[in-house]
Coordinates of C-alpha atoms in Angstrom, one line a residue:
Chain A
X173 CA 120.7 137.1 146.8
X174 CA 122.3 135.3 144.2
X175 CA 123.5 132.0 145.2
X176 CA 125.5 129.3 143.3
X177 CA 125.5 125.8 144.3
X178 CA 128.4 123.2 143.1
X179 CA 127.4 119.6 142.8
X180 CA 124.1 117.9 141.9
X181 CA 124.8 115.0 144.6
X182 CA 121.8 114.6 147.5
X183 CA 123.5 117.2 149.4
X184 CA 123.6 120.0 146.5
X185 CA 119.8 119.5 145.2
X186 CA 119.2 119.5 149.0
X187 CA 120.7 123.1 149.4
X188 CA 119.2 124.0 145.9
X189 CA 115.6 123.7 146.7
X190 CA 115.5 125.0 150.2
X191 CA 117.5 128.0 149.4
X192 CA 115.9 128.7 146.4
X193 CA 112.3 129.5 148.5
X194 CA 114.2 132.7 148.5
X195 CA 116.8 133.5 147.2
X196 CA 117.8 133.2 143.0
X197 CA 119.7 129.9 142.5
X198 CA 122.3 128.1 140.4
X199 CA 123.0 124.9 140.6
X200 CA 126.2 123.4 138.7
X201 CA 126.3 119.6 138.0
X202 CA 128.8 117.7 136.8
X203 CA 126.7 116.6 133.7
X204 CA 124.6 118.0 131.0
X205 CA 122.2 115.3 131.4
X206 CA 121.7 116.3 135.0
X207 CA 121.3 119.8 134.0
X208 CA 118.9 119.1 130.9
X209 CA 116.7 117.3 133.8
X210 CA 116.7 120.4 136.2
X211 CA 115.3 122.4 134.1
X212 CA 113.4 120.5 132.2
X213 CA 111.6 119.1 135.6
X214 CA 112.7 122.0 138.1
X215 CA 113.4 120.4 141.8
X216 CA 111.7 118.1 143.5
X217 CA 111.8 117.3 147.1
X218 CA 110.0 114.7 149.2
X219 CA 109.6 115.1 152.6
X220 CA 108.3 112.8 155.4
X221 CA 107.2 110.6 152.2
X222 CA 105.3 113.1 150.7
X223 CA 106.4 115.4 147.4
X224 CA 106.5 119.2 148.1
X225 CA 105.6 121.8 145.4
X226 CA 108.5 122.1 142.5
X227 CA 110.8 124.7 142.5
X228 CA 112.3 126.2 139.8
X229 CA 116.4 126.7 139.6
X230 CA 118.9 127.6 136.9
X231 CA 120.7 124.4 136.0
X232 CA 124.2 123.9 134.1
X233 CA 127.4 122.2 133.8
X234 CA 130.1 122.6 135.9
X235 CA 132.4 124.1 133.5
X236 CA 129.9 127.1 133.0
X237 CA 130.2 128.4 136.9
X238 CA 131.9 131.9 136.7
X239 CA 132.4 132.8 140.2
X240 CA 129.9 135.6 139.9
X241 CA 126.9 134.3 142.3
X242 CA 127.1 136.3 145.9
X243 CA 128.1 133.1 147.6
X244 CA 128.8 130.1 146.1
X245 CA 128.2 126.8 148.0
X246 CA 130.3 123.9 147.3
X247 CA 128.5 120.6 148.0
X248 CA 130.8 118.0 146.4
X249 CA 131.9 115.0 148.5
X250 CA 135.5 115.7 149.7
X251 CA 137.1 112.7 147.2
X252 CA 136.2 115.5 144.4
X253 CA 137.6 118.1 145.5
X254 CA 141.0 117.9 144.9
X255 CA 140.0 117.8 140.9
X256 CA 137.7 120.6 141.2
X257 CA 140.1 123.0 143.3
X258 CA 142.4 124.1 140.7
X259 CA 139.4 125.9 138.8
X260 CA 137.7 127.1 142.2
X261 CA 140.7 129.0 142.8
X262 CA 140.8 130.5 139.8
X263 CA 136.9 131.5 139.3
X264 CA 135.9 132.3 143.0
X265 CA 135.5 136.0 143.4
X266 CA 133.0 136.1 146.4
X267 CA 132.4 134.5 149.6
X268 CA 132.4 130.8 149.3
X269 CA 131.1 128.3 151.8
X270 CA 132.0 124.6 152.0
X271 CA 130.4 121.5 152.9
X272 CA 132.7 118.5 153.7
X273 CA 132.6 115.8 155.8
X274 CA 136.5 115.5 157.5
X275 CA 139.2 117.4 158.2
X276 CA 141.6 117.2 155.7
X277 CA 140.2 119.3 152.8
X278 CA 140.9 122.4 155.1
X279 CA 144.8 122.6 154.4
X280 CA 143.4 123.3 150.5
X281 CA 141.1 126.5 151.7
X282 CA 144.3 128.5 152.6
X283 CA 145.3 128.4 149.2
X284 CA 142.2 130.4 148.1
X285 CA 142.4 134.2 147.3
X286 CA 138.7 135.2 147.7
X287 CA 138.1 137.3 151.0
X288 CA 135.6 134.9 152.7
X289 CA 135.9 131.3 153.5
X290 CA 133.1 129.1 155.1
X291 CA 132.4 125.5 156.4
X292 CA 129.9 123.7 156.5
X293 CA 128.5 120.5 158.8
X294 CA 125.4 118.9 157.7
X295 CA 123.0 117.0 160.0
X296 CA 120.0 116.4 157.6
X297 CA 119.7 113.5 156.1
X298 CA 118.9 113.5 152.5
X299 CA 119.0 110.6 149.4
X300 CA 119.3 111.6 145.8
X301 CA 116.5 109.8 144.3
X302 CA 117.0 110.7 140.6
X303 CA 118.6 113.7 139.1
X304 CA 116.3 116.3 139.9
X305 CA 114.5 114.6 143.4
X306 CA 115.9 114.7 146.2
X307 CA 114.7 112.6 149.5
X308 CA 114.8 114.8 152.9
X309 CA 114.2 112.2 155.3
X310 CA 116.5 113.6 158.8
X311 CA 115.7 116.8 159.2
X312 CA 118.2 118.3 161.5
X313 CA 119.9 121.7 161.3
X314 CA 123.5 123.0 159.1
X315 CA 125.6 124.4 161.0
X316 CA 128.2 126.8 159.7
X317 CA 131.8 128.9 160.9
X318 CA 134.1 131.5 159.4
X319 CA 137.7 129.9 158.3
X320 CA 138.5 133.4 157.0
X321 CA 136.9 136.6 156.6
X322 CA 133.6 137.9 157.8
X323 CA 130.8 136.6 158.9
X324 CA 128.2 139.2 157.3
X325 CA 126.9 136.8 154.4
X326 CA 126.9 133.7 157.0
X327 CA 124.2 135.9 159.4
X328 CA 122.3 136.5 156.2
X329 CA 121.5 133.3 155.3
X330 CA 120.9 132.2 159.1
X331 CA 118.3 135.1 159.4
X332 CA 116.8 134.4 156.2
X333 CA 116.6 130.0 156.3
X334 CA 113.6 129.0 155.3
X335 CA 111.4 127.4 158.3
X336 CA 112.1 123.6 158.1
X337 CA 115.9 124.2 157.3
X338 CA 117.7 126.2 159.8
X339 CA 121.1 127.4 160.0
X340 CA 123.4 128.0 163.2
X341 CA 126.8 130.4 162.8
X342 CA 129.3 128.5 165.2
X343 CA 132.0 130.6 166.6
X344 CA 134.8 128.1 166.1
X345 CA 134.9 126.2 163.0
X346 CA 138.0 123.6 163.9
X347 CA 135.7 122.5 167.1
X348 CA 132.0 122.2 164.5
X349 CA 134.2 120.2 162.0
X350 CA 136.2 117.8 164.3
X351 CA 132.9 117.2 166.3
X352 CA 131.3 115.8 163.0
X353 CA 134.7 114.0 161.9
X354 CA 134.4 112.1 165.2
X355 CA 130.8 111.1 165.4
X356 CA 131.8 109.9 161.5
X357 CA 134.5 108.2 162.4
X358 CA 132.9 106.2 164.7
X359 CA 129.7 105.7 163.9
X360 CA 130.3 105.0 159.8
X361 CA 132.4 102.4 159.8
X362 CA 131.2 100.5 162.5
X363 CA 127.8 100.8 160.7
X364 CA 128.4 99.8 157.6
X365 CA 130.7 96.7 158.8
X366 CA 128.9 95.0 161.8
X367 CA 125.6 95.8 159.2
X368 CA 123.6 97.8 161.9
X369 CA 121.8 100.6 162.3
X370 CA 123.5 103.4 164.1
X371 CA 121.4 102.4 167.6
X372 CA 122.8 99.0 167.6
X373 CA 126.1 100.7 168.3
X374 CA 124.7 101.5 171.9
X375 CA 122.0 99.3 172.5
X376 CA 124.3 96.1 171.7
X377 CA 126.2 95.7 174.8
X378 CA 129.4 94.3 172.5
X379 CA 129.2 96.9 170.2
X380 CA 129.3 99.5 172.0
X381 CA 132.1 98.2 174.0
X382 CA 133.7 98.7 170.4
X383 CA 132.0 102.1 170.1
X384 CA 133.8 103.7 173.2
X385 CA 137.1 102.3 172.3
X386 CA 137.2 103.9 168.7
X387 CA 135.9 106.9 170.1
X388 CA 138.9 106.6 172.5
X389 CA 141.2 106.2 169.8
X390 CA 140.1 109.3 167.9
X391 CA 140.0 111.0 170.6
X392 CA 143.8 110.6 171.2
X393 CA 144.9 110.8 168.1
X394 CA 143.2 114.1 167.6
X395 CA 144.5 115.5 171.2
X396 CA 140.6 116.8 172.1
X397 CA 140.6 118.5 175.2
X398 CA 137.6 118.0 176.4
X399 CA 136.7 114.4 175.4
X400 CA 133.2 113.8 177.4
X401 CA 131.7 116.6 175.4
X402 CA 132.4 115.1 172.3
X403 CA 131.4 111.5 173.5
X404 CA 127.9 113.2 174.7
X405 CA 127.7 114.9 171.4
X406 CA 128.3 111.0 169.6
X407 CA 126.1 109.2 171.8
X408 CA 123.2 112.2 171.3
X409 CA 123.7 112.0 167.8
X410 CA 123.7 108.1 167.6
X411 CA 120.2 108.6 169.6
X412 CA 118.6 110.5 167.6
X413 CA 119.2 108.6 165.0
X414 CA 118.9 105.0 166.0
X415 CA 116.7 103.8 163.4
X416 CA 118.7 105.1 160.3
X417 CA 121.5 103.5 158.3
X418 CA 124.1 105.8 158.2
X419 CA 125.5 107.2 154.7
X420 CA 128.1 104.6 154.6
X421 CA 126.2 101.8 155.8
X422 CA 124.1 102.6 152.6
X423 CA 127.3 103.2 150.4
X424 CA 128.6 100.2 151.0
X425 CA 125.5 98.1 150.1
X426 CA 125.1 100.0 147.0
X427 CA 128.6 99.4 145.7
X428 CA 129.4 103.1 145.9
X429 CA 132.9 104.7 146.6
X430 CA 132.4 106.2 150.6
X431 CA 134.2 108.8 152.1
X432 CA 136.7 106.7 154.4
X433 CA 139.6 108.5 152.9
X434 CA 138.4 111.9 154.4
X435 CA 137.4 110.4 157.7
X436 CA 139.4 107.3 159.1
X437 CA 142.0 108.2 156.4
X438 CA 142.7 111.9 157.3
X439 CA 142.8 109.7 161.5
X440 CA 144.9 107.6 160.7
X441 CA 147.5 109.7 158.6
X442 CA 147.4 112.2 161.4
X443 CA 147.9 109.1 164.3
X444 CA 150.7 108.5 161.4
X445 CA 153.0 111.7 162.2
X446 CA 152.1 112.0 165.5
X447 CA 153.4 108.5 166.0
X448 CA 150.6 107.4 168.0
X449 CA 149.3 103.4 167.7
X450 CA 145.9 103.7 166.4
X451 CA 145.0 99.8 165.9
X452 CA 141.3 100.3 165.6
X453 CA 141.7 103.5 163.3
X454 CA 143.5 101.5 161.2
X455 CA 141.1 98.3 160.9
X456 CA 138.2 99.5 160.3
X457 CA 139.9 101.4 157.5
X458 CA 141.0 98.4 155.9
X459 CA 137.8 96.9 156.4
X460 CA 135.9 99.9 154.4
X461 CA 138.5 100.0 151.8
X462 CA 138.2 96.4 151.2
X463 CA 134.8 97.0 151.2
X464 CA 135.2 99.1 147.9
X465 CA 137.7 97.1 146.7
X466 CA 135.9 93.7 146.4
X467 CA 133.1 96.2 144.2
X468 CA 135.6 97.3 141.9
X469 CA 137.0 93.7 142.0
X470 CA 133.1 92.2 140.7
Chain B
X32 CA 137.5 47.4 168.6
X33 CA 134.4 49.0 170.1
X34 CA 134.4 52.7 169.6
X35 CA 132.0 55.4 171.8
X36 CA 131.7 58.7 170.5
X37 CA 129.6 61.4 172.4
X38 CA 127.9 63.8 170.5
X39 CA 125.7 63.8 167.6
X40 CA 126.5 66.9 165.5
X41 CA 128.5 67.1 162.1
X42 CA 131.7 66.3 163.9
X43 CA 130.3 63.3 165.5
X44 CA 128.2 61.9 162.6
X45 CA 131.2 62.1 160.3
X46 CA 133.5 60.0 163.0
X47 CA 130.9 57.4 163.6
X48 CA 130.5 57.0 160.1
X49 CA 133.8 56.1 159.3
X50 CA 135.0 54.6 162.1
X51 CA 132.2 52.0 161.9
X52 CA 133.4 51.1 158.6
X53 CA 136.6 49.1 160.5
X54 CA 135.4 49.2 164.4
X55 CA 131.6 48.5 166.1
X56 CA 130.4 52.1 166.7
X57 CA 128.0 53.4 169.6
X58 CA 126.9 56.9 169.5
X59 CA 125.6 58.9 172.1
X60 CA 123.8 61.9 171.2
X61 CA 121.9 64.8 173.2
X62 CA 118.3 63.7 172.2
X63 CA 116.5 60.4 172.5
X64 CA 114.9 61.6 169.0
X65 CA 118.2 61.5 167.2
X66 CA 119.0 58.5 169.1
X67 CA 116.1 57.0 167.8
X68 CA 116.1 58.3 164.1
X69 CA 119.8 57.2 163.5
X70 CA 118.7 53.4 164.9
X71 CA 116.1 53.5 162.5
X72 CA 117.8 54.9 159.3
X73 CA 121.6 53.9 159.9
X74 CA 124.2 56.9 159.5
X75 CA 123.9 58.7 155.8
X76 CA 127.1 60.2 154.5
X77 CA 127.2 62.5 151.4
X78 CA 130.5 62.8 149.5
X79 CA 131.2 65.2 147.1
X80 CA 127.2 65.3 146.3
X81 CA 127.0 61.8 146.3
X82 CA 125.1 59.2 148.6
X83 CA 127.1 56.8 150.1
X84 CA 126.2 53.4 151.4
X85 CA 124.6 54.1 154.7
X86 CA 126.5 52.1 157.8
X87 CA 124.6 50.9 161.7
X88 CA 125.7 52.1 164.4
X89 CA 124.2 52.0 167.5
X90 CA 122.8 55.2 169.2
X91 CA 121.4 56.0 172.5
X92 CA 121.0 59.4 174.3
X93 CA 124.3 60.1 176.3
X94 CA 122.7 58.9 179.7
X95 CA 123.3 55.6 179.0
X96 CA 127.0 56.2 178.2
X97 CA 129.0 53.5 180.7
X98 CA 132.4 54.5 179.5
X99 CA 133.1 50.6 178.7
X100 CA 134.7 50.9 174.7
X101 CA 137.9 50.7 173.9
X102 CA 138.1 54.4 173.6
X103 CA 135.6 57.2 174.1
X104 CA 135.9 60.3 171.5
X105 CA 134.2 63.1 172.9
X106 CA 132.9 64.8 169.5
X107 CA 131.0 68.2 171.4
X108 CA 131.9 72.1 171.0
X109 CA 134.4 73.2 173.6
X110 CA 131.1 75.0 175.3
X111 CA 129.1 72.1 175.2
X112 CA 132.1 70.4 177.2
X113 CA 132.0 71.9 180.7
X114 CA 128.2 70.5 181.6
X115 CA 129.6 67.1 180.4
X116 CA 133.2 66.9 182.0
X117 CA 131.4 65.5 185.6
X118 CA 130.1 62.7 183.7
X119 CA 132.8 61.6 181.5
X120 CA 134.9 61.9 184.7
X121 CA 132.5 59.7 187.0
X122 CA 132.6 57.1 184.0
X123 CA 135.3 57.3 182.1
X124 CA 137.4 54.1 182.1
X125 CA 139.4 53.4 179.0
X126 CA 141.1 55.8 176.9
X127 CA 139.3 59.2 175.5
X128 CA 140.1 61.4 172.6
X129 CA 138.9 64.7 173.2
X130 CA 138.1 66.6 169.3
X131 CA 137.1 70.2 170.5
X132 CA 138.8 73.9 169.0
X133 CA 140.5 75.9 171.1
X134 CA 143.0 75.2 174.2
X135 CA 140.9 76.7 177.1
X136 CA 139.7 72.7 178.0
X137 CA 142.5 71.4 178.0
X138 CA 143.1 72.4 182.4
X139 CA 139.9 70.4 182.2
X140 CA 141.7 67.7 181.0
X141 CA 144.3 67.1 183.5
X142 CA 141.3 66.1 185.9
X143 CA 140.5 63.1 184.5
X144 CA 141.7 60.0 186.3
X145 CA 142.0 57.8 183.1
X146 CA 145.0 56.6 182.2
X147 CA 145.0 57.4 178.4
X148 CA 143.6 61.2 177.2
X149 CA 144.1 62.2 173.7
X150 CA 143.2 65.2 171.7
X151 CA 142.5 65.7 168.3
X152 CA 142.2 68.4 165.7
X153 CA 139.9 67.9 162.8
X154 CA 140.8 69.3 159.2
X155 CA 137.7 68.5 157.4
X156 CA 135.1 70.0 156.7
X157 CA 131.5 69.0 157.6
X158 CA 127.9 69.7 157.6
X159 CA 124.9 67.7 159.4
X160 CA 122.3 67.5 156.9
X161 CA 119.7 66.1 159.2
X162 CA 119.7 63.9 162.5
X163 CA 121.4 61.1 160.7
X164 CA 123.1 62.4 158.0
X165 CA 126.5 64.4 157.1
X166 CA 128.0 66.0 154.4
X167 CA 131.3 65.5 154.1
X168 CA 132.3 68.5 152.2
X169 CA 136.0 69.2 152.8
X170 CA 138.5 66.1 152.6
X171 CA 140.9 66.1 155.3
X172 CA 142.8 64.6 157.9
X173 CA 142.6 63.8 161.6
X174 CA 145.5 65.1 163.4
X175 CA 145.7 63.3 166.9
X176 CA 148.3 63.7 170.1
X177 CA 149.1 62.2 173.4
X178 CA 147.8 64.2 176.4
X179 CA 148.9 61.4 179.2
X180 CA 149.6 58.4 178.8
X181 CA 150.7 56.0 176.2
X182 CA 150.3 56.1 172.2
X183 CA 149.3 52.5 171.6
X184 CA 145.7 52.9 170.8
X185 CA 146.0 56.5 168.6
X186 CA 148.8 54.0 166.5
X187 CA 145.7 51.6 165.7
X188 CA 143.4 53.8 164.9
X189 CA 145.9 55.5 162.9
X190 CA 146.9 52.4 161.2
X191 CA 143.5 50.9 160.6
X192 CA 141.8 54.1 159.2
X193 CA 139.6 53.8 156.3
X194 CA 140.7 54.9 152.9
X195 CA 139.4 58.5 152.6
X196 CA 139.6 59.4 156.4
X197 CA 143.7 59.6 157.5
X198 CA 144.8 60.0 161.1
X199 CA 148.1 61.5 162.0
X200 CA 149.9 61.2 165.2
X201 CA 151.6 64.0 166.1
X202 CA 154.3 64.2 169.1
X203 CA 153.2 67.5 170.4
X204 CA 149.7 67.9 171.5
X205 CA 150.4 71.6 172.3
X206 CA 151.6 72.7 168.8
X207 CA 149.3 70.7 167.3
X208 CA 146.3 72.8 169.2
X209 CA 147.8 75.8 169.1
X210 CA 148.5 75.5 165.1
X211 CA 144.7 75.0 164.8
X212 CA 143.9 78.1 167.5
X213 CA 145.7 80.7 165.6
X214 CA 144.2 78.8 162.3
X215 CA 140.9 79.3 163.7
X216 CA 141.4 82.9 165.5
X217 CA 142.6 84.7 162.2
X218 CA 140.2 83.1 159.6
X219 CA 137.2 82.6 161.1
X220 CA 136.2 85.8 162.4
X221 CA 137.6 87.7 160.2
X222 CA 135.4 85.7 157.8
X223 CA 132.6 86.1 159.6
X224 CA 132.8 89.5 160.0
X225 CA 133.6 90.9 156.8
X226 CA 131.3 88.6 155.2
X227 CA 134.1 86.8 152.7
X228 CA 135.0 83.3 151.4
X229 CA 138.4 82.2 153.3
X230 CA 140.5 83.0 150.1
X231 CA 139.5 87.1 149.9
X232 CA 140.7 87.4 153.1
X233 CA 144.3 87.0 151.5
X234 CA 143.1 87.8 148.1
X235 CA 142.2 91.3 148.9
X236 CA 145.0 93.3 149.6
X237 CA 143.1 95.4 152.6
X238 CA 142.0 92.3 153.9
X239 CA 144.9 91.0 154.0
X240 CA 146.6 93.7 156.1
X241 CA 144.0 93.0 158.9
X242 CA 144.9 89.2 158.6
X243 CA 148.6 90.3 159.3
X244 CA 147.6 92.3 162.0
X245 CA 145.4 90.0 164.0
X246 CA 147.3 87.3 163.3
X247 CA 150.8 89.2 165.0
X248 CA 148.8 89.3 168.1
X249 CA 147.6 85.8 168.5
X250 CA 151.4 85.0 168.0
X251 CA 152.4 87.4 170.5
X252 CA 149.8 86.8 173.5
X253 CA 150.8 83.1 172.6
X254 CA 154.6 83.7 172.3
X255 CA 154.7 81.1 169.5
X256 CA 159.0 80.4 169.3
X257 CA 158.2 80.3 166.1
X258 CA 156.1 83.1 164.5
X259 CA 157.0 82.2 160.3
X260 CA 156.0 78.8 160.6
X261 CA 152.8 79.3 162.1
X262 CA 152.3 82.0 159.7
X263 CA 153.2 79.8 156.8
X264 CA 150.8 76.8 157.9
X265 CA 147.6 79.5 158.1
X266 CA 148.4 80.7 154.7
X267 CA 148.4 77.1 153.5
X268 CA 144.9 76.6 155.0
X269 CA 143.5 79.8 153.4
X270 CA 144.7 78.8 150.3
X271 CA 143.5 75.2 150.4
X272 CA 139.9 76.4 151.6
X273 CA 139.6 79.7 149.4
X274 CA 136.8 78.8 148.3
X275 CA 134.9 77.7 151.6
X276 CA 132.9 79.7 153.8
X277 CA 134.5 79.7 157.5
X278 CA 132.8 77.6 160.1
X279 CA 131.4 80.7 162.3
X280 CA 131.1 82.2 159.2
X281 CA 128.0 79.9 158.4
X282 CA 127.7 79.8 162.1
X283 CA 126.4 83.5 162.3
X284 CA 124.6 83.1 158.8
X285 CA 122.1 80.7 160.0
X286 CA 121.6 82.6 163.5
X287 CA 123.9 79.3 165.9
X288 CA 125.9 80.3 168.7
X289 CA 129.9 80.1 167.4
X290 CA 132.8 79.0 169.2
X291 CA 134.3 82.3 169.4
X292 CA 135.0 81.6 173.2
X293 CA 137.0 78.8 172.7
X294 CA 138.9 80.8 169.8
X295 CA 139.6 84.5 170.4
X296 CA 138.0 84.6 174.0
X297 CA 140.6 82.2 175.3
X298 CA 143.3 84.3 173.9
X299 CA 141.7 88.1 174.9
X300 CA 141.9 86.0 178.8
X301 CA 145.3 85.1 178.2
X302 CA 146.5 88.2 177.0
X303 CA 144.7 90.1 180.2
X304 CA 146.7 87.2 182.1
X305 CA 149.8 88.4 181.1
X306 CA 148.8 92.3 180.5
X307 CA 149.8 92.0 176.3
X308 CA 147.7 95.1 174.4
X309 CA 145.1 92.7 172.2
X310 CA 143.0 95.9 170.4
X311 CA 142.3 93.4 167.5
X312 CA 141.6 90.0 169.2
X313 CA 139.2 92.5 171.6
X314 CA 137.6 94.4 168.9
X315 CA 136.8 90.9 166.7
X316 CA 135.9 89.0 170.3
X317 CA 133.1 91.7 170.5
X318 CA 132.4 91.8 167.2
X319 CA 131.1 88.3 167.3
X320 CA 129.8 88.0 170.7
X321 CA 127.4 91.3 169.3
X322 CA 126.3 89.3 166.5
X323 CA 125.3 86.5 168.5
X324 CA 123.7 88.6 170.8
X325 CA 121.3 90.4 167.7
X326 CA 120.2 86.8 167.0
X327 CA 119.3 86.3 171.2
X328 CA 117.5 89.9 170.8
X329 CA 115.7 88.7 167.8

């Protein structure tokens, strides 16, 4: 099938080249430069440290997307998406599937008229190395629900992943999205401020004692019902990937804006109107956004 | 008059060196080796980046401490103080000015049978260089109080300090510690934490929310009567030490155990004492205690 991809970040190269093995792709970047480079080079990936075999996509700007691919995947973080909305809502015609991190970008997907809505939650790990490599370094699995519509398209592209990039279709897509907002919320911040890898959060006695008690505070605020689950599913995840920084760990040290606002922000505005005390929520939220501030500040 | 001072770190170099300029000086430190390196070089003091004229004083390792000066200041971190106390106690005669952070030694204090006990809280800033040499980096004063007893010999001392080194006598020992404790809880972990010069932690505006917030729970598990002046005398010392690096700052830096259990963990046991909420002086307590704990791992 015809598939457009929006963004030319790690995630969108990422999506590029492994769908791409077989289906006809587009990719849409925010620059002509980026685009000049895709198809000048075609896509690289490295994997496990070693380069795969190029592949070759269809690479433009943004502004030339037209809505006419039979699913369009948008892979921008969720800080661009309120600028990119407006047109998405006018182009889209078919199914369109969407991969933010957080929670709070979902209020802007019932404004859409096109018939089928997706999400997305990503748990490969991938670094953009230049604008036409990408770095797949976690491989783990994207798992994907219906917000609206049918899930015909969805079951096509599980069926037809391409063996080292799977895809699961989850039946509830509030549960998949809040379970990755939590393990964010917790396991981000802490990350990037105490300077650890995400095992240290369990394997230090002191932080984890941290760790539990900004799980618990999430875990109020967002009213989950069945809280061990979702603390087995942080402490799995934090397992698996002890020995990585996570993406905002590695945001911070590179001076880059992270996506706080779509993860302790979208917390603690909802702890906010529900009138619920969320102390933690809220420092470690000031801590990342002073974090960015003191880079915009140098 | 003959002065003892127990403990051979930056705190103790610094007071032996001035107070030998006007008073004969014996210091006792940990090691024989310091012991015998200060005998053999005299007490260095660097100013500003400048070499001053070296002083002798006479060191010995603490063993041979009699407790027969005039007065006794006991220049040790509040953790170093608890394997001492037995000692000092046994031997103590005259009267004893105890310099360490915090208020958790001071029920220690009321042990002692002397008749004089004074406590002190240091506003300079310091740095041993080497066994026999200080740096005295921040220019402060000496602020001392009456535990027990009478006032007669803190008036002396205060009287005959050297130009360059000022003591104060204060009436109210309590306020006095307290004032630095709340200094002490806000800045230096914060510091420490967030890996900032004292002055960003106002100077940032996130920063600076999170220095609001810890700082209204140190003045509620402490019921300070009143909250604006203490508020007013820790935005002083930000200001006036923007430019520093925080003690436990520079404390987890180079990998030494702080004095976080003095600070914060004396408040996070006084707010369990009286059942206050401390999410912040609990979340920072662990923060710290998890860095020291990487360097014990390492």
């Amino acid at each position: 099938m015809k598939i457009g991809i929006i963004g030319g970040g790690s995630i969108g190269l990422l999506f590029s080249y492994y769908l791409s093995l077989r289906n006809e792709v587009s990719i849409y970047t925010r620059t002509q430069d980026q685009a000049d480079l895709i198809n000048e080079h075609g896509l690289h990936l490295v994997k496990g440290g070693i380069e795969q075999a190029p592949v070759l996509v269809t690479a433009a700007p943004i502004q030339e997307w037209s809505g006419n691919e039979d699913l369009t995947v948008v892979a921008v973080k969720q800080y661009q998406l309120a600028d990119l909305i407006t047109e998405i809502k006018v182009k889209a015609k078919g199914p369109i599937l969407f991969l933010q991190n957080g929670y709070g970008h979902i209020k802007l997907l019932s404004e859409l008229a096109t018939t089928e809505v997706y999400v997305g939650s990503i748990e490969h790990g991938a670094v953009r190395e230049n604008g036409y490599t990408v770095q797949h370094n976690g491989i783990g699995v994207t798992r994907t629900a219906v917000f609206k519509g049918e899930a015909g398209l969805l079951r096509e592209i599980t069926t037809n992943a391409p063996s080292g990039f799977p895809f699961f279709l989850e039946s509830d897509f509030k549960e998949m999205l809040i379970k990755k907002l939590v393990v964010n919320s917790v396991i981000n911040p802490l990350t990037a401020i105490l300077k650890v890898k995400n095992g240290e959060l369990i394997h230090n006695p002191f932080f984890f004692e941290i760790f539990k008690q900004l799980f618990q505070e999430c875990a109020h605020v967002l009213e989950l019902p069945n809280q061990e689950q979702y603390f087995q599913n942080l402490m799995t995840v934090c397992e698996k990937t002890a020995n990585n920084h996570s993406s905002m760990y590695k945001d911070i040290e590179n001076g880059r804006q992270t996506e706080i606002d779509a993860i302790l922000g979208y917390l603690l505005e909802l702890s906010r109107s529900k009138n619920i005390k969320a102390p933690l929520i809220h420092n470690y939220y000031q801590c990342i956004k002073g974090k960015e501030h003191e880079r915009e500040g140098a």
